[in-house]
XYZ file of C-alpha atoms in Angstrom:
566
model
C 97.994 150.141 137.210
C 100.586 152.685 138.352
C 101.695 150.217 141.021
C 102.343 147.512 138.437
C 104.020 149.872 135.975
C 106.375 151.160 138.651
C 107.099 147.612 139.828
C 107.874 146.455 136.286
C 110.277 149.335 135.840
C 112.020 148.791 139.177
C 111.706 145.238 140.438
C 114.532 142.886 139.590
C 114.233 140.551 142.611
C 111.376 138.016 142.629
C 110.442 136.255 145.875
C 108.507 133.003 145.344
C 106.548 131.401 148.174
C 103.751 128.828 148.153
C 101.998 130.835 150.873
C 101.997 134.414 152.163
C 100.157 136.064 155.067
C 98.921 139.487 153.921
C 95.726 140.086 155.916
C 93.615 137.921 158.256
C 90.868 138.081 155.605
C 93.167 136.820 152.821
C 93.513 133.092 153.453
C 96.703 132.458 151.505
C 98.753 131.167 154.454
C 98.863 128.191 156.795
C 101.513 129.077 159.351
C 105.039 130.271 159.926
C 106.292 130.003 156.333
C 103.521 132.251 155.058
C 103.759 134.673 157.972
C 107.487 135.011 157.300
C 106.786 135.744 153.619
C 104.239 138.374 154.595
C 106.641 140.032 157.025
C 109.329 139.965 154.328
C 106.971 141.755 151.925
C 106.145 144.363 154.564
C 109.815 145.050 155.152
C 110.419 145.197 151.392
C 107.748 147.891 151.183
C 109.128 149.797 154.175
C 112.636 149.734 152.707
C 111.341 150.472 149.175
C 113.257 147.532 147.742
C 112.945 146.562 144.043
C 111.064 143.317 144.751
C 107.989 141.498 143.498
C 106.346 138.618 145.384
C 104.778 135.571 143.699
C 102.398 133.087 145.336
C 99.170 131.129 144.708
C 95.736 132.647 145.107
C 94.403 129.699 147.205
C 90.752 130.673 146.706
C 89.496 128.066 149.203
C 92.146 128.971 151.755
C 93.823 126.499 154.074
C 91.666 125.320 156.993
C 88.837 126.912 158.934
C 89.046 125.127 162.229
C 86.094 123.949 164.288
C 86.525 121.921 167.474
C 83.980 119.164 167.961
C 82.356 117.985 171.186
C 85.024 115.270 171.500
C 87.803 117.901 171.126
C 88.657 116.822 167.571
C 89.527 119.330 164.864
C 86.911 119.575 162.145
C 88.546 121.035 159.037
C 86.440 123.186 156.713
C 87.416 125.084 153.569
C 88.211 128.718 154.300
C 87.312 130.671 151.132
C 88.019 134.342 150.613
C 87.065 136.888 147.968
C 90.022 137.972 145.812
C 88.002 140.725 144.148
C 87.687 142.530 147.507
C 91.457 142.785 147.960
C 93.225 142.390 144.626
C 92.890 143.294 140.965
C 92.920 140.706 138.155
C 95.477 141.453 135.481
C 94.691 140.861 131.802
C 97.875 138.872 131.161
C 97.871 135.076 130.996
C 100.410 132.364 130.268
C 99.923 128.673 129.592
C 101.826 125.801 131.179
C 101.592 122.207 130.005
C 100.176 119.876 132.671
C 99.345 116.265 131.795
C 99.500 117.229 128.140
C 96.919 120.005 128.483
C 97.515 123.717 128.314
C 96.627 125.230 131.678
C 96.214 128.984 131.661
C 97.426 131.030 134.613
C 96.383 134.591 135.384
C 97.822 136.821 138.113
C 95.939 139.044 140.512
C 97.766 142.074 141.904
C 97.722 142.847 145.620
C 99.478 146.126 146.434
C 100.975 145.868 149.909
C 101.350 149.507 150.935
C 103.397 150.581 153.948
C 102.810 153.667 156.145
C 105.585 155.470 154.266
C 103.630 155.076 151.022
C 105.948 152.518 149.402
C 104.398 149.458 147.748
C 105.457 145.827 147.488
C 103.530 144.160 144.621
C 102.240 140.633 145.273
C 101.121 138.456 142.359
C 98.522 135.801 143.238
C 98.430 133.060 140.579
C 95.018 131.737 139.558
C 93.905 128.875 137.291
C 90.150 129.313 137.844
C 89.630 130.495 134.271
C 87.002 129.562 131.698
C 89.782 128.604 129.271
C 90.782 125.700 131.537
C 89.316 122.248 131.995
C 87.215 121.829 135.146
C 89.897 119.872 137.020
C 92.562 122.431 136.135
C 90.439 125.310 137.414
C 90.769 123.753 140.878
C 94.593 123.640 140.954
C 94.920 126.915 142.850
C 91.957 126.288 145.170
C 93.330 124.717 148.346
C 96.630 125.560 150.001
C 98.451 122.245 150.622
C 95.322 120.325 149.705
C 94.924 117.098 147.781
C 97.349 114.322 146.908
C 100.889 114.298 145.500
C 99.641 114.946 141.971
C 97.671 117.989 143.126
C 100.694 119.316 145.021
C 102.982 118.836 142.016
C 100.528 120.653 139.743
C 100.445 123.546 142.219
C 104.227 123.695 142.229
C 104.251 123.690 138.422
C 101.885 126.671 138.450
C 103.903 128.486 141.102
C 107.365 127.822 139.688
C 106.996 127.510 135.934
C 103.827 129.583 135.613
C 105.110 132.275 137.937
C 108.448 132.558 136.158
C 106.770 132.800 132.750
C 104.245 135.373 133.971
C 106.952 137.690 135.229
C 108.386 137.711 131.724
C 104.986 138.211 130.133
C 104.325 141.193 132.412
C 107.592 142.776 131.379
C 109.677 142.237 134.496
C 113.432 141.928 134.058
C 114.284 139.657 136.967
C 117.924 139.215 137.870
C 117.507 137.338 141.148
C 114.957 134.706 142.148
C 114.478 133.946 145.849
C 112.971 130.514 146.516
C 111.256 130.541 149.914
C 111.400 126.776 150.563
C 111.562 124.049 147.922
C 107.974 124.464 146.696
C 109.231 127.050 144.189
C 112.142 124.999 142.841
C 110.480 124.344 139.476
C 111.025 127.979 138.522
C 114.553 126.850 137.649
C 113.251 124.668 134.806
C 112.304 127.521 132.431
C 115.716 129.000 133.206
C 117.278 125.666 132.278
C 115.381 125.447 129.009
C 116.428 128.966 128.094
C 120.102 128.053 128.443
C 120.069 124.629 126.758
C 123.072 123.981 124.551
C 122.525 122.341 121.192
C 124.869 119.405 121.802
C 125.094 118.446 125.494
C 128.049 116.204 126.271
C 127.390 114.882 129.769
C 124.214 114.567 131.785
C 126.078 114.881 135.086
C 127.982 118.042 134.265
C 127.306 121.691 133.606
C 127.851 120.974 129.901
C 124.152 120.296 129.331
C 123.001 123.757 130.307
C 124.544 126.959 131.571
C 123.952 125.787 135.128
C 126.470 128.208 136.560
C 124.488 131.084 135.085
C 121.291 129.842 136.704
C 123.012 129.475 140.059
C 124.132 133.087 139.801
C 120.451 134.101 139.694
C 118.912 131.922 142.409
C 118.780 132.246 146.205
C 117.274 129.378 148.199
C 116.049 129.495 151.780
C 115.336 126.090 153.279
C 113.076 125.861 156.335
C 112.779 122.113 156.839
C 115.262 120.452 159.221
C 114.447 116.807 158.421
C 114.756 114.851 155.179
C 111.225 113.471 155.567
C 109.820 116.989 155.344
C 111.083 117.733 151.828
C 108.675 117.573 148.890
C 109.479 114.500 146.783
C 107.675 113.152 143.718
C 107.944 109.826 141.890
C 109.381 110.281 138.418
C 106.440 108.415 136.906
C 104.206 111.171 138.265
C 106.650 113.857 137.144
C 106.647 112.485 133.572
C 102.861 112.286 133.587
C 102.465 115.879 134.769
C 105.424 117.588 133.096
C 105.986 115.387 130.058
C 109.372 116.054 128.498
C 109.577 119.689 129.646
C 113.106 118.884 130.793
C 114.700 115.511 129.918
C 114.318 112.966 132.673
C 118.027 112.245 132.882
C 118.668 115.946 133.485
C 116.133 116.046 136.288
C 117.650 112.963 137.895
C 121.109 114.518 137.737
C 119.877 117.653 139.463
C 117.079 116.480 141.770
C 117.980 112.933 142.799
C 118.122 109.602 141.051
C 115.199 107.892 142.816
C 112.615 110.678 143.198
C 112.412 114.342 142.298
C 113.513 116.016 145.534
C 112.550 119.687 145.359
C 115.126 120.635 147.977
C 117.959 118.961 146.070
C 116.837 120.635 142.865
C 116.937 124.004 144.605
C 120.285 123.247 146.237
C 121.875 122.282 142.923
C 120.598 125.325 141.049
C 121.049 128.058 143.661
C 124.261 129.957 144.166
C 123.325 131.112 147.657
C 121.609 128.790 150.145
C 120.737 129.552 153.739
C 119.067 128.078 156.766
C 116.773 130.197 158.923
C 118.804 130.091 162.136
C 122.380 129.219 163.024
C 121.346 125.881 164.548
C 119.180 125.086 161.532
C 122.039 125.793 159.121
C 124.200 123.331 161.074
C 121.459 120.696 160.851
C 121.022 121.276 157.106
C 124.769 120.975 156.451
C 124.649 117.566 158.141
C 121.678 116.521 155.991
C 123.308 117.724 152.771
C 127.082 117.427 153.125
C 129.086 119.132 150.430
C 126.761 122.115 150.009
C 127.621 125.572 151.279
C 124.767 126.489 153.642
C 124.845 129.967 155.152
C 122.533 131.167 157.915
C 120.291 134.216 158.023
C 118.083 133.971 161.078
C 114.434 134.801 160.512
C 112.916 137.999 161.827
C 109.462 139.461 162.307
C 107.937 142.752 161.178
C 108.243 144.902 164.277
C 105.430 147.337 163.511
C 103.028 144.552 162.470
C 103.494 142.509 165.658
C 104.010 145.180 168.327
C 100.673 145.915 169.992
C 99.519 149.512 169.611
C 99.626 149.996 173.403
C 103.344 149.167 173.425
C 103.892 151.123 170.224
C 102.675 154.302 171.936
C 105.486 153.964 174.473
C 108.038 153.521 171.691
C 106.727 156.588 169.854
C 107.631 158.768 172.818
C 111.038 157.115 173.138
C 112.046 156.917 169.458
C 109.562 158.028 166.767
C 111.489 156.126 164.074
C 111.273 152.772 165.879
C 109.031 151.100 163.286
C 111.316 151.899 160.362
C 114.545 151.420 162.279
C 113.927 148.599 164.785
C 117.537 148.769 165.980
C 116.567 151.707 168.206
C 114.496 149.304 170.313
C 117.819 148.554 171.992
C 116.920 151.581 174.123
C 113.613 150.060 175.252
C 115.338 149.038 178.477
C 114.998 152.706 179.481
C 111.182 152.619 179.373
C 109.488 153.526 182.639
C 108.235 150.486 184.530
C 104.723 151.588 185.420
C 103.553 152.696 181.945
C 104.889 149.453 180.449
C 103.175 147.296 183.069
C 99.906 149.183 182.740
C 100.015 148.852 178.941
C 100.577 145.104 179.261
C 97.720 144.770 181.717
C 95.346 146.537 179.325
C 96.379 144.167 176.523
C 95.983 141.168 178.819
C 92.550 142.389 179.939
C 91.413 142.418 176.317
C 92.708 138.868 175.803
C 91.008 137.636 178.984
C 87.746 139.169 177.743
C 88.201 137.436 174.391
C 88.772 134.075 176.082
C 85.620 134.560 178.164
C 83.600 135.544 175.122
C 84.682 132.537 173.035
C 84.889 129.830 175.712
C 82.814 131.111 178.642
C 85.773 130.582 180.963
C 86.665 133.307 183.484
C 90.393 134.043 183.428
C 92.016 136.602 185.745
C 94.296 139.478 184.835
C 96.319 139.171 188.074
C 97.291 135.501 187.535
C 100.203 134.583 185.224
C 99.016 133.414 181.805
C 101.036 130.829 179.836
C 100.428 130.866 176.098
C 101.191 128.212 173.491
C 100.090 128.759 169.887
C 101.796 126.999 167.000
C 101.172 124.798 164.008
C 100.068 121.562 165.633
C 102.407 118.740 164.700
C 104.181 115.999 166.637
C 107.755 117.346 166.689
C 106.618 120.577 168.381
C 105.402 118.457 171.324
C 102.323 120.575 172.090
C 101.273 118.187 174.873
C 104.498 118.507 176.894
C 103.026 120.991 179.372
C 100.286 118.427 180.128
C 102.574 115.399 180.423
C 101.888 115.022 184.182
C 98.462 116.451 184.965
C 98.689 115.606 188.663
C 101.984 117.425 189.078
C 100.685 120.380 187.077
C 97.663 120.603 189.363
C 99.801 120.399 192.486
C 102.096 123.102 191.131
C 99.106 125.348 190.467
C 97.646 124.832 193.951
C 100.829 126.362 195.366
C 101.312 128.997 192.672
C 98.265 129.823 190.546
C 98.631 129.888 186.768
C 96.454 129.938 183.664
C 96.940 128.305 180.255
C 95.705 129.268 176.797
C 96.448 127.148 173.709
C 95.696 127.565 170.011
C 96.872 126.060 166.741
C 95.875 124.340 163.518
C 96.782 120.872 162.292
C 96.921 119.946 158.609
C 93.960 117.680 157.841
C 96.388 114.891 156.849
C 98.620 115.275 159.929
C 97.342 112.545 162.196
C 99.831 113.393 164.921
C 98.752 117.026 164.961
C 95.070 116.058 164.954
C 95.624 113.678 167.869
C 97.488 116.365 169.807
C 94.564 118.790 169.495
C 92.135 116.171 170.710
C 94.427 115.252 173.625
C 94.906 118.895 174.609
C 91.136 119.341 174.663
C 90.882 116.426 177.071
C 93.708 117.827 179.220
C 92.001 121.225 179.373
C 88.815 119.513 180.560
C 90.780 117.540 183.179
C 92.195 120.762 184.640
C 88.751 122.282 185.120
C 88.276 123.634 188.647
C 92.018 123.694 189.378
C 93.695 125.570 186.512
C 91.845 127.920 184.171
C 92.728 126.524 180.736
C 91.304 126.996 177.265
C 91.882 125.889 173.681
C 90.901 128.692 171.305
C 89.590 127.490 167.951
C 90.074 129.296 164.641
C 93.755 130.186 164.929
C 94.635 132.955 162.463
C 96.688 136.150 162.203
C 94.261 138.134 164.325
C 94.160 135.604 167.163
C 97.926 135.158 166.991
C 98.395 138.896 167.470
C 96.162 138.885 170.554
C 97.995 135.938 172.088
C 101.590 137.037 171.516
C 100.789 140.403 173.107
C 98.423 139.387 175.909
C 100.080 136.407 177.574
C 102.745 136.726 180.276
C 104.813 133.649 179.386
C 105.315 132.246 175.877
C 105.939 128.502 175.827
C 107.672 126.569 173.041
C 108.592 122.900 173.349
C 110.057 121.518 170.077
C 112.148 118.363 169.964
C 115.696 119.484 169.057
C 117.002 119.866 166.429
C 113.683 119.811 164.557
C 112.722 123.468 165.016
C 114.072 125.290 161.980
C 113.605 128.773 163.429
C 110.207 129.583 164.888
C 109.099 133.207 165.048
C 106.128 133.319 167.443
C 108.488 133.863 170.366
C 110.033 136.854 168.606
C 106.572 138.412 168.300
C 105.876 137.759 171.968
C 109.188 139.324 172.957
C 108.304 142.542 171.089
C 105.442 142.958 173.549
C 107.403 142.166 176.679
C 106.053 138.610 176.909
C 108.801 136.382 178.301
C 109.893 133.292 176.382
C 110.140 129.929 178.126
C 111.460 127.513 175.545
C 113.599 124.549 174.643
C 116.908 125.729 173.198
C 116.369 125.156 169.497
C 115.830 127.290 166.389
C 116.171 131.044 166.948
C 115.975 130.746 170.762
C 119.541 129.402 170.841
C 120.551 132.899 169.716
C 117.934 134.911 171.628
C 117.996 133.314 175.072
C 119.920 135.085 177.814
C 118.946 133.018 180.838
C 117.031 135.041 183.392
C 117.284 138.154 181.219
C 115.266 137.675 177.992
C 113.486 134.572 179.285
C 114.332 131.014 180.276
C 115.423 127.774 178.653
C 113.958 124.308 179.203
C 116.700 121.730 179.624
C 116.719 119.002 176.983
C 118.451 115.645 177.320
C 118.126 113.259 174.339
C 118.573 110.320 176.713
C 115.549 111.318 178.803
C 112.013 110.203 177.835
C 110.761 113.793 177.739
C 111.485 117.258 179.060
C 108.405 117.643 181.263
C 110.393 117.347 184.496
C 112.733 120.263 183.760
C 109.761 122.293 182.473
C 107.810 121.803 185.718
C 110.894 122.366 187.881
C 111.709 125.719 186.339
C 108.089 126.842 186.380
C 107.864 125.937 190.054
C 111.246 127.194 191.247
C 111.995 130.180 188.986
C 109.294 131.491 186.653
C 106.149 131.570 188.786
C 107.895 132.745 191.999
C 109.416 135.655 190.089
C 106.011 136.748 188.812
C 104.507 136.454 192.287
C 107.297 137.872 194.430
C 109.398 140.306 192.375
C 107.312 142.418 190.042
C 110.205 144.859 189.548
C 112.505 142.141 188.250
C 109.744 140.776 186.001
C 109.215 144.175 184.400
C 112.992 144.559 184.054
C 113.020 141.278 182.096
C 110.138 142.510 179.936
C 112.234 145.531 178.984
C 115.295 143.364 178.353
C 113.213 141.125 176.105
C 111.982 144.042 174.009
C 115.378 145.755 173.823
C 117.535 142.737 173.048
C 115.168 140.624 170.940
C 113.110 143.388 169.332
C 116.193 145.233 168.156
C 117.818 142.102 166.693
C 115.198 139.673 165.386
C 113.375 141.902 162.916
C 112.476 141.245 159.286
C 114.186 144.558 158.448
C 117.498 143.177 159.708
C 116.829 139.850 157.997
C 116.005 141.441 154.634
C 118.962 143.825 154.756
C 121.198 140.795 155.225
C 119.546 139.079 152.245
C 120.187 142.161 150.118
C 123.856 142.440 151.076
C 124.835 138.792 151.449
C 122.578 137.075 148.903
C 120.942 139.391 146.354
C 123.970 141.592 145.679
C 126.160 138.496 145.558
C 123.801 136.975 143.000
C 122.233 138.815 140.085
C 120.404 141.435 142.174
């Protein structure tokens, strides 16, 4: 337990996240939020920061996706084996849920970086013989079940996680809440500061609220009010009892329902959105709160394909630890970069053939789209006019590969997957197109490196940040996206990629998408290979050097952690 002992001695910053992407085989993530947390942990290890990460063990995973004959998503459990990757710790704490004591035990995953530094990750588990059968299932499914199940999970994460850190001997000065799921960690802090004779429910006189705010950092990722976790107070009282007086909760989390985002906003001294545009949107949703912006980043070494990494090694051996030096990637020689990309693309084309039986070509531009499937991301936009898409392809050949998971309860996302399957079938014989089932970290890595064009079509301003395009850019894949989220900051038209014009008064943005594909993007690939490769190098140098999780985490340290208790 040297890793744990060292972490206990050093770590004074705790990062709480409902999900985290550590390895493809560890199914404790569903999408971008978890991938961001995993990249943050990798950068924390690289930079040898005094941090510990807290999440749920999610023994049954999120969703193992199967696509049925009618193109529908069939959602299966996706279990994994904690004992193969983590070590159970002997410590346990109990939290009261529905009047029962529910015991929580952590497992330790030691995320080790190439430099030998370690970021400890605690995976919280309730599958213990001391617990009732229903309570053993609380940490089974990531985002599974009903509102009561979700609230119980957030009790385990927030209250259980905060108590376990103390039981393990950590002296935490700063808590970082990665989205509102972790907001309940503030409640043990509240109880610890309760004054004997509170004077006013609506003021800081009840508790030392200012002291709690000095210890909490909150990153919000959700750009719409409907996306925030909210729970009826009847349910809250049933699950939590009188852990904190109801009038106190209503003063801090909303009078009608417990809003986890409002609770986090009211008890965090530093709050940020995950892109400049997202921070603006959040300020409009929650006027009166100071919302800063720290744009998300991705772990450069994790997401740069090894073929591209070899080129960087010759240029700047310290590129993985100091991504800023990728600013010099515009000096890479054209031919080695193009040949490296073609080898990566060849591997992806072989993978598509193996899984779908469809023959794609390496010499034809490949458009990739792979995201969490949900309505506001508009995954069907590319297929909005099948006839025009076919006509475009007859003049200028193209290929399309799509992947993505929908939450089992997201009807819009489920419908989109089924519709895309039908669109792919309709293109047969004219445009090579495929939907790849089983989207995970491994498949994502193959796609962001092997495509030529990375498509993103959210409905503004609903994209909080988005990071898949950053990963594509690291590999010289050119972004073609609606200006929202991070792309507002990363797009230099005709240099790092292209924008898709959005007009809120227009039914959709398919027309501008097709026009730019037809008039700009595809002709450039076909007619000016030198300019295309120049743009690949601009994409790596400008985006890779700026949108890294190293840069993001350094900003958190300086602007948030040092400003707070850390």
